[in-house]
Amino acid sequence: MSDFRKKLIAGNWKMNVLPSQAEHLVNEILNGASNADCDILFIPPYTHLHSLRSLIQNQGSVFIGAQNCHQENSGAFTGEISPEMLKDLNVDFVVLGHSERRQYFGENDKLINQKIKSALAQNLKVIYCCGESESEREAGKHKDLIEMQIAAAFSGISEKELSQIVIAYEPVWAIGTGKTASPEQAEDMHNFIRVLLSNMYSETAGNKLRILYGGSVKGSNASDLLSRPGIDGALVGGASLKADEFCKIINAAK
Ligand code: PGA
């Protein structure tokens, strides 16, 4: 029997939406999702965190996250934002290991591991992203790759710390491409990840772990994906920028 895991629908805005438009978008979404039966997480650019934090106060199931952070808490790192700064803004979550950070900014699992540790030390919750490329899947290497990514990223992370981490499985070939993993492919990988984490930590830890699917999730495919027992929510990019689409996804999560 798996422990109860409340579904989490997270909207990663990436480098989109102007600060002056952010409150309007959030209000539209919250109005359209007033009967939501899941946790909702907004992940805007850094520049929007302060105003959205003030907007979303004391709303039990609505959270704010950042898209990245540096591994140090302060210092001469021009242009960077530290986990301590995010905590000081009362940010709840930080996304680490997103494939765009890996691809365009050269982040590897060793660095991501340092970032995870620094974020957890500030009591931030972490959304850790992993996923294989199209060629890795075609070569049948997708599970090996995920196992390697997770082993490296979770090195030195305790079971207690794991309880503050959500994993997002995002096949790189499905991100922003309109191609979605089938519910069967996603469920198969989610089950693989859960068993992996159960073996690394404990069955209880594996059962408690929330595993999100990400990659071209939209209103029309959300129910199919979210009705699978191993899929505990979604990390949504493009469709999180349109209030009606994002609300459809939120309302599909029960
Ligand atoms: P997408 O992005 O929904 O636009 O495919 C998902 C993500 O990058 O988290």
Short mmCIF file of C-alpha atoms and ligand atoms in Angstrom, two decimals:
data_model
loop_
_atom_site.label_atom_id
_atom_site.label_comp_id
_atom_site.label_asym_id
_atom_site.label_seq_id
_atom_site.Cartn_x
_atom_site.Cartn_y
_atom_site.Cartn_z
CA MET A 1 0.00 0.00 0.00
CA SER A 2 1.44 3.34 -0.96
CA ASP A 3 1.19 6.26 1.44
CA PHE A 4 -1.09 9.09 0.47
CA ARG A 5 0.68 11.52 -1.83
CA LYS A 6 -1.09 14.77 -2.58
CA LYS A 7 -0.72 15.70 -6.22
CA LEU A 8 1.41 18.73 -7.10
CA ILE A 9 0.91 20.81 -10.23
CA ALA A 10 3.85 23.13 -10.85
CA GLY A 11 4.06 25.85 -13.49
CA ASN A 12 7.59 26.63 -14.64
CA TRP A 13 7.34 29.96 -16.41
CA LYS A 14 10.97 29.81 -17.57
CA MET A 15 12.05 33.23 -18.96
CA ASN A 16 8.48 34.32 -19.75
CA VAL A 17 5.86 36.74 -18.36
CA LEU A 18 6.74 40.32 -17.42
CA PRO A 19 6.76 41.28 -13.75
CA SER A 20 3.85 43.64 -14.44
CA GLN A 21 1.79 40.75 -15.85
CA ALA A 22 2.53 38.15 -13.20
CA GLU A 23 -0.10 39.00 -10.59
CA HIS A 24 -2.83 39.04 -13.22
CA LEU A 25 -1.87 35.58 -14.47
CA VAL A 26 -1.71 34.13 -10.96
CA ASN A 27 -5.09 35.63 -10.02
CA GLU A 28 -6.70 34.27 -13.19
CA ILE A 29 -5.33 30.82 -12.44
CA LEU A 30 -6.37 30.84 -8.79
CA ASN A 31 -9.88 31.97 -9.74
CA GLY A 32 -10.19 29.17 -12.28
CA ALA A 33 -8.82 26.61 -9.84
CA SER A 34 -10.76 27.54 -6.73
CA ASN A 35 -11.93 23.93 -6.26
CA ALA A 36 -8.47 22.46 -6.73
CA ASP A 37 -7.72 19.24 -4.93
CA CYS A 38 -3.94 19.44 -5.27
CA ASP A 39 -0.94 21.56 -4.35
CA ILE A 40 -0.22 24.35 -6.84
CA LEU A 41 3.26 25.77 -7.33
CA PHE A 42 4.18 28.88 -9.31
CA ILE A 43 7.78 29.00 -10.52
CA PRO A 44 8.29 32.46 -12.07
CA PRO A 45 11.57 34.24 -12.87
CA TYR A 46 13.47 35.58 -9.83
CA THR A 47 12.26 39.13 -10.53
CA HIS A 48 8.66 38.12 -9.75
CA LEU A 49 9.23 36.21 -6.53
CA HIS A 50 8.81 39.09 -4.11
CA SER A 51 5.49 40.37 -5.48
CA LEU A 52 4.04 36.89 -5.91
CA ARG A 53 5.08 35.93 -2.39
CA SER A 54 3.11 38.92 -1.08
CA LEU A 55 0.14 37.99 -3.28
CA ILE A 56 0.07 34.37 -2.16
CA GLN A 57 0.07 34.47 1.59
CA ASN A 58 -1.67 32.05 3.88
CA GLN A 59 -3.08 30.06 1.00
CA GLY A 60 -2.44 26.56 2.32
CA SER A 61 -1.97 24.67 -0.94
CA VAL A 62 -0.39 27.35 -3.11
CA PHE A 63 3.39 27.69 -3.16
CA ILE A 64 6.14 29.76 -4.78
CA GLY A 65 9.35 28.38 -6.26
CA ALA A 66 12.51 29.60 -7.96
CA GLN A 67 13.91 28.12 -11.16
CA ASN A 68 17.49 27.76 -9.95
CA CYS A 69 19.95 28.91 -7.29
CA HIS A 70 23.69 29.08 -6.74
CA GLN A 71 25.44 26.56 -4.51
CA GLU A 72 26.97 29.24 -2.24
CA ASN A 73 25.04 31.48 0.12
CA SER A 74 26.93 34.69 -0.67
CA GLY A 75 30.07 35.95 -2.32
CA ALA A 76 31.58 37.32 -5.50
CA PHE A 77 29.36 35.53 -8.00
CA THR A 78 28.04 38.32 -10.21
CA GLY A 79 24.57 37.66 -11.50
CA GLU A 80 23.77 34.76 -9.21
CA ILE A 81 21.05 34.24 -6.58
CA SER A 82 21.72 32.23 -3.42
CA PRO A 83 19.53 29.74 -1.56
CA GLU A 84 19.74 31.95 1.52
CA MET A 85 18.29 34.87 -0.48
CA LEU A 86 15.42 32.69 -1.65
CA LYS A 87 14.74 31.58 1.91
CA ASP A 88 14.80 35.19 3.09
CA LEU A 89 12.05 35.90 0.53
CA ASN A 90 10.06 32.98 1.97
CA VAL A 91 10.28 31.02 -1.24
CA ASP A 92 9.08 27.44 -0.71
CA PHE A 93 10.73 25.44 -3.51
CA VAL A 94 13.67 25.60 -5.90
CA VAL A 95 13.96 23.66 -9.16
CA LEU A 96 17.38 22.08 -9.66
CA GLY A 97 18.75 20.04 -12.54
CA HIS A 98 16.31 21.23 -15.19
CA SER A 99 17.44 20.00 -18.61
CA GLU A 100 17.73 23.59 -19.88
CA ARG A 101 20.23 24.33 -17.08
CA ARG A 102 22.13 21.19 -18.03
CA GLN A 103 22.03 21.92 -21.77
CA TYR A 104 22.62 25.68 -21.95
CA PHE A 105 24.53 26.35 -18.73
CA GLY A 106 26.63 23.21 -18.51
CA GLU A 107 25.28 22.01 -15.16
CA ASN A 108 26.20 18.45 -14.28
CA ASP A 109 25.03 16.17 -11.51
CA LYS A 110 28.02 16.97 -9.29
CA LEU A 111 27.12 20.65 -9.31
CA ILE A 112 23.43 19.84 -8.98
CA ASN A 113 24.26 17.69 -5.94
CA GLN A 114 26.03 20.69 -4.33
CA LYS A 115 23.07 22.92 -5.11
CA ILE A 116 20.61 20.41 -3.65
CA LYS A 117 22.61 20.26 -0.42
CA SER A 118 22.83 24.05 -0.15
CA ALA A 119 19.12 24.48 -0.84
CA LEU A 120 18.13 21.84 1.73
CA ALA A 121 20.42 23.45 4.30
CA GLN A 122 18.27 26.60 3.91
CA ASN A 123 15.10 24.54 4.39
CA LEU A 124 14.03 25.04 0.82
CA LYS A 125 12.17 22.16 -0.79
CA VAL A 126 13.75 20.90 -3.99
CA ILE A 127 12.25 19.81 -7.29
CA TYR A 128 14.99 17.69 -8.81
CA CYS A 129 14.64 17.15 -12.56
CA CYS A 130 16.04 14.21 -14.46
CA GLY A 131 15.39 12.84 -17.92
CA GLU A 132 16.93 11.13 -20.92
CA SER A 133 17.50 12.42 -24.44
CA GLU A 134 15.78 10.95 -27.48
CA SER A 135 18.89 9.04 -28.57
CA GLU A 136 19.32 7.55 -25.09
CA ARG A 137 15.75 6.31 -25.17
CA GLU A 138 16.11 4.94 -28.69
CA ALA A 139 19.24 3.08 -27.59
CA GLY A 140 17.29 1.57 -24.69
CA LYS A 141 19.59 3.33 -22.20
CA HIS A 142 17.00 5.58 -20.57
CA LYS A 143 16.75 3.71 -17.27
CA ASP A 144 20.54 3.42 -16.91
CA LEU A 145 20.82 7.14 -17.50
CA ILE A 146 18.18 8.03 -14.93
CA GLU A 147 19.82 5.72 -12.41
CA MET A 148 23.18 7.43 -12.98
CA GLN A 149 21.69 10.91 -12.72
CA ILE A 150 19.88 10.10 -9.48
CA ALA A 151 22.81 8.27 -7.87
CA ALA A 152 25.07 11.28 -8.50
CA ALA A 153 22.56 13.95 -7.57
CA PHE A 154 21.48 12.24 -4.32
CA SER A 155 24.96 11.35 -3.09
CA GLY A 156 25.22 12.26 0.61
CA ILE A 157 21.50 13.12 0.89
CA SER A 158 19.89 11.57 3.98
CA GLU A 159 16.46 9.94 4.14
CA LYS A 160 15.22 12.88 6.20
CA GLU A 161 16.43 15.27 3.50
CA LEU A 162 14.81 13.14 0.82
CA SER A 163 11.44 13.96 2.38
CA GLN A 164 12.03 17.57 1.25
CA ILE A 165 12.65 16.57 -2.36
CA VAL A 166 10.20 16.05 -5.21
CA ILE A 167 11.51 14.34 -8.35
CA ALA A 168 10.37 15.50 -11.76
CA TYR A 169 10.88 13.00 -14.55
CA GLU A 170 11.17 15.05 -17.73
CA PRO A 171 12.27 13.22 -20.87
CA VAL A 172 14.27 15.84 -22.74
CA TRP A 173 12.67 14.86 -26.05
CA ALA A 174 9.26 15.80 -24.64
CA ILE A 175 10.12 19.25 -23.29
CA GLY A 176 8.63 22.05 -25.37
CA THR A 177 8.30 19.73 -28.38
CA GLY A 178 4.64 18.79 -28.21
CA LYS A 179 5.70 15.12 -27.93
CA THR A 180 4.55 13.66 -24.64
CA ALA A 181 5.67 10.39 -23.14
CA SER A 182 2.71 8.03 -23.25
CA PRO A 183 1.08 7.45 -19.86
CA GLU A 184 2.55 3.92 -20.01
CA GLN A 185 6.08 5.18 -20.68
CA ALA A 186 5.77 7.76 -17.91
CA GLU A 187 4.30 5.30 -15.43
CA ASP A 188 6.97 2.73 -16.21
CA MET A 189 9.73 5.25 -15.51
CA HIS A 190 8.02 6.56 -12.37
CA ASN A 191 7.78 3.02 -11.02
CA PHE A 192 11.44 2.47 -11.86
CA ILE A 193 12.42 5.67 -10.02
CA ARG A 194 10.32 4.77 -6.98
CA VAL A 195 11.90 1.32 -6.71
CA LEU A 196 15.34 2.88 -7.15
CA LEU A 197 14.76 5.34 -4.31
CA SER A 198 13.17 2.62 -2.14
CA ASN A 199 16.35 0.58 -2.57
CA MET A 200 18.60 3.57 -1.89
CA TYR A 201 16.66 4.64 1.22
CA SER A 202 13.66 2.59 2.38
CA GLU A 203 10.30 1.45 1.12
CA THR A 204 8.61 4.03 3.32
CA ALA A 205 10.73 6.80 1.80
CA GLY A 206 9.99 5.51 -1.71
CA ASN A 207 6.26 5.42 -1.02
CA LYS A 208 6.24 8.97 0.33
CA LEU A 209 8.23 10.42 -2.57
CA ARG A 210 6.29 12.58 -5.00
CA ILE A 211 7.32 12.00 -8.63
CA LEU A 212 6.05 14.49 -11.19
CA TYR A 213 5.95 14.05 -14.94
CA GLY A 214 7.06 16.92 -17.17
CA GLY A 215 7.24 17.37 -20.93
CA SER A 216 4.43 18.88 -23.05
CA VAL A 217 1.75 18.38 -20.41
CA LYS A 218 -1.41 20.23 -21.47
CA GLY A 219 -5.12 20.31 -20.77
CA SER A 220 -5.86 17.57 -23.26
CA ASN A 221 -3.41 14.96 -21.95
CA ALA A 222 -3.38 15.83 -18.24
CA SER A 223 -6.14 13.45 -17.10
CA ASP A 224 -4.58 10.47 -18.85
CA LEU A 225 -1.24 11.10 -17.19
CA LEU A 226 -2.48 12.19 -13.77
CA SER A 227 -4.89 9.29 -13.36
CA ARG A 228 -1.94 6.87 -13.21
CA PRO A 229 -1.22 5.93 -9.60
CA GLY A 230 2.55 6.42 -9.88
CA ILE A 231 2.29 9.93 -11.36
CA ASP A 232 1.98 12.40 -8.49
CA GLY A 233 1.65 15.59 -10.48
CA ALA A 234 3.12 17.56 -13.33
CA LEU A 235 5.86 20.08 -14.01
CA VAL A 236 4.38 22.23 -16.74
CA GLY A 237 6.19 24.71 -18.96
CA GLY A 238 4.36 26.21 -21.95
CA ALA A 239 0.85 25.36 -20.78
CA SER A 240 1.44 27.06 -17.41
CA LEU A 241 1.51 30.44 -19.19
CA LYS A 242 -2.13 30.18 -20.28
CA ALA A 243 -4.58 30.42 -17.41
CA ASP A 244 -7.28 28.24 -18.99
CA GLU A 245 -4.84 25.47 -19.97
CA PHE A 246 -3.13 25.46 -16.60
CA CYS A 247 -6.49 25.36 -14.82
CA LYS A 248 -7.50 22.34 -16.88
CA ILE A 249 -4.36 20.56 -15.69
CA ILE A 250 -4.94 21.58 -12.07
CA ASN A 251 -8.54 20.46 -12.24
CA ALA A 252 -7.47 17.09 -13.69
CA ALA A 253 -5.36 16.41 -10.58
CA LYS A 254 -7.42 14.67 -7.95
P1 PGA B 1 6.91 22.03 -21.43
O1 PGA B 1 8.13 22.23 -20.39
O2 PGA B 1 5.68 21.75 -20.62
O3 PGA B 1 6.83 23.33 -22.17
O4 PGA B 1 7.27 20.88 -22.30
C1 PGA B 1 8.25 21.40 -19.27
C2 PGA B 1 9.45 21.81 -18.45
O5 PGA B 1 10.46 22.23 -19.01
O6 PGA B 1 9.41 21.74 -17.21
#
